[in-house]
């Protein structure tokens, strides 16, 4: 398995190079040069545990970087901290199957991939005798999941940016209460898009990236997407009547990474009838797939803050496929968007995108109504992000099983739950305990210069 950049400047990279590089040095995103086919394997995979399925899927992508026995041990370590042996259980809620992705250490779907990525990083660094400084931005859940994936690891140091005052109180506490010496939380005075742009700017400065030994845990890192492909296959194996039967996935998304993993699973041969892109009022992806207008707008604060995004950093991987893997076309599209904040799909490109994805916009009013109704009728509590996905799933008419991704524990968004139901959600003891811990966080202007200066002045021994 070899990897290349969407911008055409890099190819024939091994898995370890792709993971350690994160963002490609030509400014693109790294992707497999060819996707493996799993269609003939699905029947045999239907009885596997999550961990064994993860081993089979991941082994298709790592090439000679890891022996299978080594990979198996890493996977077992990665999911030992999950609160259920099935890792991503499925719960029937009315006619929809809810795929619960929040049973990891930080109660969010990001744990599924980031626990694995932390172990991949550690193993690769031990082999190379090197250290790595991870730089990332979070709209809420990536930060805490990444921090918990790399804390205590001597060869890893993490700098995580979050938009000051724009994550939920619990999300903030999950980050700032981790006071390990190798963990640095940076609250920037801006939006998530501002934080993400800072990270990309610093990664695009190749000399700075090399001198600071920077790596990525955001979904710009291919291993993040790989870790998420697994639960699409697992859900199909548990819900579909047969290995050949199609299913529908409804995915709440802002950064496009989660639904992109479903798209790749489909391209590998997983029978997927439809992929629903469920957005909140920050609906740039809805506008893209409904009208062809990927036009940046102001970020609106919503009840589902992890989706309050107007620049979907993973979209570039899909656009690369959409333009038939022509890096010249892709580069012109991304340059146009960077310059004007607008990219417009027309003709066959738009028709193809609309055939592959269906987008549904769910505003706060509908989100609250969905939480209230599902809790009242079925006794099931959705967090606001999961409610966006569930509400979108209900708009689909099909005889195929519908799977809606539940991305976070409802206790992480207590205000939204109380607004919808009249009562705060039950809170796990692990979250309640956060309020009694010491905190550490640095507040910075939302500029690449400020973050660059902080990295240069921070020394971890």
Coordinates of C-alpha atoms in Angstrom, one line a residue:
X1 CA 0.0 0.0 0.0
X2 CA 1.4 3.3 -1.1
X3 CA 0.2 6.9 -0.5
X4 CA 0.2 10.1 -2.5
X5 CA -0.8 13.7 -2.1
X6 CA -4.1 15.1 -3.5
X7 CA -2.0 18.0 -4.9
X8 CA 0.3 15.7 -7.0
X9 CA 3.6 16.6 -5.4
X10 CA 4.2 13.4 -3.5
X11 CA 3.6 9.7 -4.3
X12 CA 4.9 6.2 -3.4
X13 CA 5.0 7.0 0.3
X14 CA 4.8 4.1 2.8
X15 CA 2.2 4.0 5.6
X16 CA 4.6 5.2 8.3
X17 CA 5.7 8.2 6.2
X18 CA 2.0 9.1 5.6
X19 CA 1.2 8.9 9.3
X20 CA 4.2 10.9 10.5
X21 CA 3.9 13.5 7.8
X22 CA 0.2 14.3 8.5
X23 CA -0.4 17.1 6.0
X24 CA 1.5 16.6 2.8
X25 CA 4.5 18.8 2.2
X26 CA 2.9 20.2 -1.0
X27 CA -0.1 21.4 1.0
X28 CA -2.4 18.5 0.0
X29 CA -3.8 15.6 1.9
X30 CA -2.4 12.1 1.8
X31 CA -4.5 9.3 0.5
X32 CA -4.0 5.6 -0.6
X33 CA -3.0 5.5 -4.3
X34 CA -5.4 2.6 -4.6
X35 CA -8.1 1.4 -2.3
X36 CA -8.3 -2.3 -1.4
X37 CA -11.5 -4.3 -2.3
X38 CA -13.3 -5.9 0.7
X39 CA -16.4 -7.2 -1.2
X40 CA -15.3 -10.8 -1.1
X41 CA -14.2 -10.6 2.5
X42 CA -17.5 -9.2 4.0
X43 CA -19.2 -12.6 4.5
X44 CA -16.3 -13.9 6.5
X45 CA -16.1 -10.7 8.5
X46 CA -19.7 -10.7 9.8
X47 CA -19.0 -12.7 12.9
X48 CA -15.7 -10.9 13.9
X49 CA -15.4 -8.9 17.1
X50 CA -14.7 -5.2 16.6
X51 CA -11.0 -5.6 17.5
X52 CA -10.6 -8.5 15.1
X53 CA -12.4 -6.6 12.3
X54 CA -10.2 -3.6 13.0
X55 CA -7.1 -5.8 12.6
X56 CA -8.3 -7.2 9.2
X57 CA -9.2 -3.7 7.8
X58 CA -6.1 -1.9 9.1
X59 CA -3.8 -4.6 7.9
X60 CA -4.9 -3.8 4.4
X61 CA -3.4 -0.3 4.7
X62 CA -0.2 -0.6 6.6
X63 CA 1.9 -2.5 4.1
X64 CA 5.2 -3.7 5.6
X65 CA 5.2 -1.1 8.4
X66 CA 3.8 -3.5 11.0
X67 CA 3.7 -7.2 11.4
X68 CA 0.2 -8.4 11.9
X69 CA 0.9 -9.6 15.4
X70 CA 2.3 -6.2 16.3
X71 CA -0.7 -4.5 14.9
X72 CA -3.0 -6.8 16.8
X73 CA -1.3 -5.9 20.1
X74 CA -1.7 -2.2 19.4
X75 CA -5.4 -2.6 18.6
X76 CA -6.0 -4.5 21.8
X77 CA -4.3 -1.8 23.8
X78 CA -6.2 0.9 22.0
X79 CA -9.7 -0.4 22.9
X80 CA -9.0 -1.7 26.4
X81 CA -10.2 1.6 27.9
X82 CA -13.6 1.5 26.2
X83 CA -16.6 0.9 28.5
X84 CA -18.2 -1.8 26.3
X85 CA -16.7 -4.9 24.8
X86 CA -18.5 -4.3 21.5
X87 CA -16.7 -0.8 21.2
X88 CA -19.4 0.7 18.9
X89 CA -22.7 -0.9 19.9
X90 CA -25.9 -0.5 17.8
X91 CA -29.2 0.4 19.5
X92 CA -32.5 0.2 17.7
X93 CA -34.5 3.4 18.3
X94 CA -37.8 3.2 16.5
X95 CA -37.0 2.2 12.9
X96 CA -33.4 3.6 13.0
X97 CA -30.3 1.8 14.2
X98 CA -28.2 4.2 16.4
X99 CA -24.5 3.5 16.1
X100 CA -23.1 4.6 19.5
X101 CA -19.5 5.8 19.0
X102 CA -19.1 7.5 22.4
X103 CA -17.9 4.7 24.7
X104 CA -14.2 5.6 24.7
X105 CA -12.3 7.5 27.4
X106 CA -13.6 11.0 26.4
X107 CA -17.2 10.0 25.6
X108 CA -16.9 11.0 21.9
X109 CA -16.5 9.3 18.5
X110 CA -13.0 10.7 18.1
X111 CA -11.7 8.2 20.6
X112 CA -12.3 5.3 18.2
X113 CA -9.5 6.5 15.9
X114 CA -7.4 8.6 18.2
X115 CA -6.7 5.8 20.7
X116 CA -5.3 3.8 17.8
X117 CA -3.4 6.7 16.4
X118 CA -1.7 7.3 19.7
X119 CA -0.4 3.8 19.7
X120 CA 0.7 4.0 16.1
X121 CA 2.6 7.1 16.8
X122 CA 4.4 5.6 19.8
X123 CA 5.3 2.5 18.0
X124 CA 6.7 4.3 15.0
X125 CA 8.7 6.8 17.1
X126 CA 10.2 4.0 19.2
X127 CA 11.3 2.3 16.0
X128 CA 12.8 5.5 14.6
X129 CA 14.3 6.7 17.9
X130 CA 12.5 10.1 17.3
X131 CA 10.1 12.4 19.1
X132 CA 7.1 14.2 17.7
X133 CA 5.3 17.5 18.5
X134 CA 1.6 17.2 17.6
X135 CA -0.2 20.4 16.6
X136 CA -4.0 20.3 16.1
X137 CA -7.2 22.3 16.2
X138 CA -10.5 21.2 17.7
X139 CA -14.1 22.3 17.5
X140 CA -14.7 20.3 20.7
X141 CA -14.2 16.6 20.8
X142 CA -11.0 16.0 18.8
X143 CA -8.9 17.9 21.4
X144 CA -9.8 15.8 24.4
X145 CA -9.6 12.6 22.5
X146 CA -6.2 13.4 21.0
X147 CA -4.9 14.6 24.4
X148 CA -6.0 11.3 26.1
X149 CA -4.5 9.4 23.2
X150 CA -1.0 10.8 23.7
X151 CA -0.7 11.8 27.4
X152 CA 1.9 10.0 29.3
X153 CA 3.8 9.1 26.1
X154 CA 7.4 10.2 26.5
X155 CA 8.1 10.7 22.8
X156 CA 5.0 12.7 22.1
X157 CA 4.1 16.3 23.0
X158 CA 0.7 17.9 22.0
X159 CA -0.4 21.5 21.3
X160 CA -4.1 21.6 20.9
X161 CA -5.9 24.8 19.8
X162 CA -9.6 25.4 20.6
X163 CA -11.8 28.5 20.0
X164 CA -12.1 30.3 23.3
X165 CA -15.7 30.2 24.6
X166 CA -17.0 28.2 21.7
X167 CA -16.8 24.6 23.0
X168 CA -19.1 23.2 25.7
X169 CA -18.0 23.5 29.3
X170 CA -17.5 19.7 29.6
X171 CA -15.4 19.7 26.4
X172 CA -13.2 22.4 27.7
X173 CA -12.8 20.7 31.1
X174 CA -11.8 17.4 29.4
X175 CA -8.9 19.3 27.8
X176 CA -7.7 21.8 30.3
X177 CA -7.8 19.4 33.3
X178 CA -5.1 17.3 31.7
X179 CA -2.0 18.9 33.1
X180 CA 0.7 16.5 32.0
X181 CA 4.0 18.2 31.0
X182 CA 3.6 17.0 27.4
X183 CA 0.1 18.5 27.0
X184 CA -0.4 22.2 26.0
X185 CA -4.0 23.6 25.6
X186 CA -4.2 26.8 23.7
X187 CA -7.4 28.8 23.6
X188 CA -7.4 31.2 20.6
X189 CA -9.6 34.3 20.3
X190 CA -11.6 33.2 17.2
X191 CA -13.6 30.4 15.6
X192 CA -12.6 26.9 14.9
X193 CA -11.9 27.8 11.3
X194 CA -9.4 30.4 12.6
X195 CA -7.7 27.7 14.7
X196 CA -7.7 25.3 11.8
X197 CA -6.2 27.9 9.4
X198 CA -3.4 28.6 11.9
X199 CA -2.5 24.9 12.0
X200 CA -2.5 24.6 8.2
X201 CA -0.4 27.7 7.9
X202 CA 2.2 26.3 10.2
X203 CA 2.2 22.9 8.6
X204 CA 2.6 24.6 5.2
X205 CA 5.8 26.2 6.4
X206 CA 7.9 23.2 5.6
X207 CA 11.1 24.4 7.3
X208 CA 9.2 25.3 10.5
X209 CA 7.4 22.0 10.5
X210 CA 10.7 20.1 10.2
X211 CA 12.5 22.2 12.8
X212 CA 9.7 21.7 15.3
X213 CA 9.1 18.0 14.4
X214 CA 5.4 18.7 13.9
X215 CA 2.8 15.9 13.3
X216 CA -1.0 15.9 13.0
X217 CA -3.8 14.2 14.8
X218 CA -6.7 16.1 13.1
X219 CA -8.5 14.2 10.4
X220 CA -6.0 15.6 7.9
X221 CA -4.0 12.6 9.2
X222 CA -4.9 9.6 7.0
X223 CA -4.8 7.2 10.0
X224 CA -7.7 9.1 11.6
X225 CA -9.9 8.4 8.6
X226 CA -8.7 4.7 8.5
X227 CA -9.7 4.3 12.1
X228 CA -13.2 5.4 11.3
X229 CA -13.7 3.2 8.2
X230 CA -13.8 0.2 10.6
X231 CA -17.1 1.1 12.3
X232 CA -18.9 1.5 9.1
X233 CA -18.0 -2.0 8.1
X234 CA -18.8 -3.2 11.6
X235 CA -22.2 -1.6 11.6
X236 CA -23.0 -3.2 8.2
X237 CA -22.0 -6.6 9.5
X238 CA -24.3 -6.2 12.5
X239 CA -27.4 -4.7 10.8
X240 CA -27.5 -5.8 7.1
X241 CA -29.5 -9.0 6.5
X242 CA -26.6 -10.4 4.3
X243 CA -23.2 -9.4 3.2
X244 CA -24.7 -8.2 -0.1
X245 CA -27.5 -6.1 1.4
X246 CA -27.3 -2.3 1.2
X247 CA -27.7 0.0 4.2
X248 CA -28.0 3.8 4.6
X249 CA -25.8 5.9 6.9
X250 CA -26.8 9.3 8.3
X251 CA -23.7 11.2 9.5
X252 CA -23.7 14.5 11.4
X253 CA -20.6 16.3 10.1
X254 CA -18.9 19.6 9.8
X255 CA -15.4 18.8 8.8
X256 CA -16.4 16.0 6.4
X257 CA -14.0 13.5 8.0
X258 CA -16.6 11.2 9.5
X259 CA -18.7 10.8 6.4
X260 CA -15.6 10.6 4.2
X261 CA -14.7 7.4 6.1
X262 CA -18.1 6.0 5.1
X263 CA -17.5 7.0 1.5
X264 CA -14.2 5.2 1.4
X265 CA -15.8 2.1 2.9
X266 CA -18.4 2.3 0.1
X267 CA -15.6 2.7 -2.5
X268 CA -13.9 -0.4 -1.0
X269 CA -17.0 -2.4 -1.7
X270 CA -19.3 -2.0 1.3
X271 CA -22.9 -2.1 0.1
X272 CA -24.1 1.5 1.0
X273 CA -27.2 2.7 -0.7
X274 CA -26.9 6.3 0.5
X275 CA -24.7 8.5 2.6
X276 CA -26.5 11.4 4.3
X277 CA -24.5 14.5 5.1
X278 CA -26.3 16.0 8.1
X279 CA -25.4 19.6 8.9
X280 CA -26.5 22.2 11.4
X281 CA -27.1 25.8 10.5
X282 CA -23.5 26.0 9.4
X283 CA -24.6 24.4 6.2
X284 CA -21.8 24.8 3.7
X285 CA -21.8 21.1 3.0
X286 CA -25.6 21.1 2.5
X287 CA -25.3 24.0 0.1
X288 CA -22.5 22.2 -1.7
X289 CA -24.4 18.9 -2.3
X290 CA -27.8 20.6 -2.9
X291 CA -26.8 23.5 -5.1
X292 CA -23.1 23.0 -5.9
X293 CA -22.2 26.1 -3.8
X294 CA -19.2 25.6 -1.5
X295 CA -19.3 29.2 -0.4
X296 CA -17.8 30.2 2.9
X297 CA -20.1 32.2 5.3
X298 CA -19.8 33.5 8.8
X299 CA -19.8 30.8 11.5
X300 CA -23.0 30.6 13.6
X301 CA -23.0 29.4 17.2
X302 CA -25.3 26.4 17.5
X303 CA -26.3 23.8 20.0
X304 CA -24.0 21.4 18.2
X305 CA -20.7 23.3 18.4
X306 CA -18.5 20.6 17.1
X307 CA -20.1 21.1 13.7
X308 CA -19.8 24.9 13.8
X309 CA -17.5 24.9 10.8
X310 CA -17.4 26.7 7.4
X311 CA -14.2 25.1 6.0
X312 CA -14.4 21.4 5.8
X313 CA -10.7 20.3 5.8
X314 CA -11.4 16.8 4.7
X315 CA -13.5 17.7 1.6
X316 CA -10.3 18.0 -0.4
X317 CA -9.9 14.2 -0.4
X318 CA -13.4 13.8 -1.9
X319 CA -12.9 16.5 -4.4
X320 CA -9.8 14.7 -5.6
X321 CA -11.9 11.7 -6.5
X322 CA -14.6 14.0 -7.9
X323 CA -12.2 15.5 -10.5
X324 CA -11.1 12.0 -11.5
X325 CA -7.9 12.2 -9.4
X326 CA -6.5 15.1 -11.5
X327 CA -4.2 17.1 -9.1
X328 CA -4.2 20.0 -11.6
X329 CA -7.9 20.5 -11.4
X330 CA -8.0 19.9 -7.7
X331 CA -5.2 22.5 -7.1
X332 CA -7.1 25.1 -9.1
X333 CA -10.3 24.4 -7.1
X334 CA -8.5 24.8 -3.8
X335 CA -6.6 27.9 -4.9
X336 CA -9.9 29.4 -6.0
X337 CA -11.6 28.7 -2.7
X338 CA -8.6 30.0 -0.7
X339 CA -8.6 33.2 -2.6
X340 CA -12.4 33.9 -2.8
X341 CA -14.0 31.6 -0.2
X342 CA -16.1 30.2 -3.0
X343 CA -16.0 27.0 -5.0
X344 CA -18.9 26.2 -7.4
X345 CA -19.6 22.7 -8.8
X346 CA -21.6 22.5 -12.0
X347 CA -22.5 20.0 -14.7
X348 CA -21.2 16.5 -14.4
X349 CA -19.2 17.2 -11.3
X350 CA -22.4 18.4 -9.4
X351 CA -24.4 15.5 -10.8
X352 CA -21.8 13.0 -9.6
X353 CA -21.6 14.6 -6.1
X354 CA -25.4 14.6 -5.7
X355 CA -25.5 10.9 -6.8
X356 CA -23.0 10.0 -4.1
X357 CA -24.3 12.1 -1.2
X358 CA -27.6 13.5 0.0
X359 CA -27.4 16.5 2.3
X360 CA -29.9 17.5 5.0
X361 CA -29.8 20.7 7.1
X362 CA -31.1 20.6 10.7
X363 CA -31.3 23.8 12.6
X364 CA -31.4 24.3 16.4
X365 CA -35.2 24.3 16.6
X366 CA -35.4 20.9 14.8
X367 CA -32.5 19.6 16.9
X368 CA -34.3 20.4 20.2
X369 CA -37.5 18.9 18.9
X370 CA -35.8 15.7 17.9
X371 CA -34.1 15.3 21.3
X372 CA -37.4 15.9 23.0
X373 CA -39.5 13.6 20.8
X374 CA -37.0 10.7 20.8
X375 CA -36.6 10.9 24.6
X376 CA -40.4 11.1 25.2
X377 CA -41.4 8.4 22.8
X378 CA -38.6 5.9 23.0
X379 CA -36.7 6.7 26.2
X380 CA -33.5 7.3 24.3
X381 CA -31.4 10.4 24.8
X382 CA -29.5 11.9 21.9
X383 CA -26.8 14.6 22.2
X384 CA -27.4 17.6 19.8
X385 CA -24.9 16.3 17.2
X386 CA -26.5 12.9 17.2
X387 CA -29.9 14.5 17.0
X388 CA -28.9 16.3 13.8
X389 CA -28.0 12.9 12.3
X390 CA -31.2 11.2 13.6
X391 CA -33.4 14.0 12.3
X392 CA -31.8 13.8 8.9
X393 CA -32.2 10.0 8.9
X394 CA -35.9 10.3 9.4
X395 CA -36.3 12.2 6.1
X396 CA -35.2 9.1 4.1
X397 CA -37.8 6.7 2.6
X398 CA -36.2 3.3 1.9
X399 CA -36.6 -0.4 2.7
X400 CA -32.9 -0.6 3.5
X401 CA -31.7 -0.5 7.2
X402 CA -30.9 3.1 8.3
X403 CA -27.9 3.6 10.6
X404 CA -27.5 7.0 12.3
X405 CA -24.2 7.8 13.9
X406 CA -24.3 9.0 17.5
X407 CA -21.1 11.0 18.0
X408 CA -21.1 12.0 21.7
X409 CA -22.5 11.3 25.1
X410 CA -25.5 13.6 25.9
X411 CA -23.9 14.6 29.2
X412 CA -21.3 16.6 27.2
X413 CA -24.0 19.0 26.1
X414 CA -26.1 19.4 29.2
X415 CA -27.6 22.8 28.4
X416 CA -29.1 21.5 25.1
X417 CA -30.5 18.4 26.8
X418 CA -32.1 20.4 29.6
X419 CA -33.6 22.9 27.0
X420 CA -35.1 19.9 25.1
X421 CA -36.3 17.7 28.0
X422 CA -36.6 20.1 31.0
X423 CA -34.0 18.1 32.9
X424 CA -30.2 17.8 32.8
X425 CA -28.9 14.5 31.5
X426 CA -27.5 11.9 33.8
X427 CA -23.8 12.5 34.1
X428 CA -21.1 9.8 34.3
X429 CA -18.9 10.1 37.3
X430 CA -15.9 10.5 35.1
X431 CA -17.3 13.8 33.8
X432 CA -18.6 15.1 37.1
X433 CA -15.1 14.6 38.6
X434 CA -13.6 17.0 36.1
X435 CA -14.9 20.0 38.0
X436 CA -12.7 19.2 41.0
X437 CA -9.4 19.1 39.1
X438 CA -6.7 21.6 38.5
X439 CA -6.6 23.2 35.1
X440 CA -4.0 24.6 32.7
X441 CA -4.6 26.6 29.5
X442 CA -2.9 29.4 27.6
X443 CA -5.0 32.0 25.8
X444 CA -3.6 33.4 22.6
X445 CA -4.6 35.7 19.8
X446 CA -5.9 33.8 16.8
X447 CA -2.7 34.3 14.7
X448 CA -0.1 31.9 13.4
X449 CA 2.6 34.2 14.7
X450 CA 1.3 33.9 18.3
X451 CA 1.1 30.1 18.1
X452 CA 4.5 29.9 16.3
X453 CA 6.1 31.9 19.1
X454 CA 4.5 29.7 21.8
X455 CA 5.9 26.5 20.2
X456 CA 9.3 28.0 19.8
X457 CA 9.5 29.1 23.4
X458 CA 8.0 25.9 24.9
X459 CA 10.6 23.2 25.7
X460 CA 9.6 19.7 26.8
X461 CA 12.3 17.5 28.3

